[in-house]
PDB file of C-alpha atoms in Angstrom:
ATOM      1  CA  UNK A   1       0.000   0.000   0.000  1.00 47.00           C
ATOM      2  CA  UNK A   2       1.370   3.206  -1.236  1.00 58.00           C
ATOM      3  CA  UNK A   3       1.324   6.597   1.232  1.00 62.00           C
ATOM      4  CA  UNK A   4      -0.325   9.564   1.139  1.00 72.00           C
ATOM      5  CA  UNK A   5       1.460  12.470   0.413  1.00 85.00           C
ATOM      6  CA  UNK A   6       0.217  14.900   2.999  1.00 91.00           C
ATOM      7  CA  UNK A   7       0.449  19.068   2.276  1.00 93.00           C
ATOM      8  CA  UNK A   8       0.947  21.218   5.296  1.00 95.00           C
ATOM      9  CA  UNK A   9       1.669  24.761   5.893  1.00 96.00           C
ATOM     10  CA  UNK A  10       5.198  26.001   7.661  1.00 97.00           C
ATOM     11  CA  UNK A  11       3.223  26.978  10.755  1.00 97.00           C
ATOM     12  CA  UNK A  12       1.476  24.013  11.378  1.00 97.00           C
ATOM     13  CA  UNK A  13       4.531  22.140  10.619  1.00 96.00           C
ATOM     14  CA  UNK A  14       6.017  23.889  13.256  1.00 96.00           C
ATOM     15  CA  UNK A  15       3.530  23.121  15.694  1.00 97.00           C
ATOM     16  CA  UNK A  16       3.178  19.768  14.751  1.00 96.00           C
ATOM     17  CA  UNK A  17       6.877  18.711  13.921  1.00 96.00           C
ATOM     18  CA  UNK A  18       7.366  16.036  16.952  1.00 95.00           C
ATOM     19  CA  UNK A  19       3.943  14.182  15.325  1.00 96.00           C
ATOM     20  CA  UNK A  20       4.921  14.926  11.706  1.00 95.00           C
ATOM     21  CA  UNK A  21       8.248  13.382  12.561  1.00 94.00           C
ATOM     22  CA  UNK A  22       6.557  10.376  13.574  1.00 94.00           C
ATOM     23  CA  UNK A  23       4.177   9.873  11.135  1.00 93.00           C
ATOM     24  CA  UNK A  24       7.335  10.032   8.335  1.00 92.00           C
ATOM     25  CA  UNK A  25       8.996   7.512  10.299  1.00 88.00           C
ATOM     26  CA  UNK A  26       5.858   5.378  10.046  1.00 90.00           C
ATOM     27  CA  UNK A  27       6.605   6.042   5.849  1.00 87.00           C
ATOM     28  CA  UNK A  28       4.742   9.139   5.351  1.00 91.00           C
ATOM     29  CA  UNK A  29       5.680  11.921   3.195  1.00 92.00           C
ATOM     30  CA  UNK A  30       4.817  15.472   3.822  1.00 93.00           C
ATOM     31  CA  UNK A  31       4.913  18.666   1.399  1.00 93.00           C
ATOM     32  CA  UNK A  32       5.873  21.739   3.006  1.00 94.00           C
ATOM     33  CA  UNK A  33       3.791  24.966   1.878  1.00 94.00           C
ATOM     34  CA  UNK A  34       4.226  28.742   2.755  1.00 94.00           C
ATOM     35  CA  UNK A  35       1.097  30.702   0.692  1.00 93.00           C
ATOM     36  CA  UNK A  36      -0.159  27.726  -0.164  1.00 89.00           C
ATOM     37  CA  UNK A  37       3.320  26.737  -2.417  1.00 91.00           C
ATOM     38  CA  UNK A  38       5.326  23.966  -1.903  1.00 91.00           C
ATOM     39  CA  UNK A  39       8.775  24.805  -0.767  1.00 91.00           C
ATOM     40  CA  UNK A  40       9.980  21.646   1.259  1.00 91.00           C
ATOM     41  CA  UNK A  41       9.323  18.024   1.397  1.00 90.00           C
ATOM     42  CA  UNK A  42       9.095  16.207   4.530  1.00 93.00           C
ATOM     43  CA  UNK A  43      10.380  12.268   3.663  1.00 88.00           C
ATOM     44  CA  UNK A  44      11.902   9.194   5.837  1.00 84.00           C
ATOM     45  CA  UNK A  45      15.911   9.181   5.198  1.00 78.00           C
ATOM     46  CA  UNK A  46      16.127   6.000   2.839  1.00 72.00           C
ATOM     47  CA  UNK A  47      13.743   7.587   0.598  1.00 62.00           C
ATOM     48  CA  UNK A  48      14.684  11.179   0.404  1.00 56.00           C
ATOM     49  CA  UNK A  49      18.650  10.913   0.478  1.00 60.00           C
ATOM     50  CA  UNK A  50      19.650   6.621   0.612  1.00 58.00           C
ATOM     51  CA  UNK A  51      20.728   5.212   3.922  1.00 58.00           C
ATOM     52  CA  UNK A  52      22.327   7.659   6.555  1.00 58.00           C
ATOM     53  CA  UNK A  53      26.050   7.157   6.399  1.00 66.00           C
ATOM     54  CA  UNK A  54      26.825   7.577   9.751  1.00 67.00           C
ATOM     55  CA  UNK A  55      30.832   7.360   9.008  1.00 74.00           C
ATOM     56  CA  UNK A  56      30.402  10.259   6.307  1.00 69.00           C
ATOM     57  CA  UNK A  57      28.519  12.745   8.831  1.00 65.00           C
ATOM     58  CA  UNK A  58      31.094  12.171  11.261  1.00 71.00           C
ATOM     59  CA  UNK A  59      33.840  12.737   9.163  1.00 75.00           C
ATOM     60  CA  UNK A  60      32.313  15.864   7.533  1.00 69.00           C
ATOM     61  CA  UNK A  61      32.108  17.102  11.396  1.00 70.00           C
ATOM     62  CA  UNK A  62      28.333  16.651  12.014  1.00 63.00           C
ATOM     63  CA  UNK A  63      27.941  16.912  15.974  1.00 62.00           C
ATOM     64  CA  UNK A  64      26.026  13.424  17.525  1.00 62.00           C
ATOM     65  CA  UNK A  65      27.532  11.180  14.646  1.00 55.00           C
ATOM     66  CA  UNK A  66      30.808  10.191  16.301  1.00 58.00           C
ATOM     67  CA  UNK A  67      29.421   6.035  16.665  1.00 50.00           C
TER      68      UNK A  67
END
């Protein structure tokens, strides 16, 4: 079963984020509006960007990625 791609504005993003965050770890996908216009997206890791290289973030000096 595919997801639903789920539009929500910056502000209620931002009020939200803690839930959103869950709900994309559960394999949702949000778009990110501001006037109504898509500026972000919202997507779980493996999806949006490939597996999170934990070695690469810590070598490129990302703080919390030292495992």
């Amino acid at each position: 079963m595919e997801s639903v791609v789920k539009a929500i504005s910056v502000e209620e993003a931002a009020e939200t984020f803690e839930q959103c965050v869950r709900e994309v770890e559960a394999g949702e996908e949000f778009i990110i509006t501001r006037d109504r216009q898509p500026v972000a997206r919202l997507v779980p890791v493996e999806i949006g960007f490939g597996a999170l290289d934990r070695t690469s973030l810590h070598q490129r000096g990302w703080p919390g990625y030292d495992k």
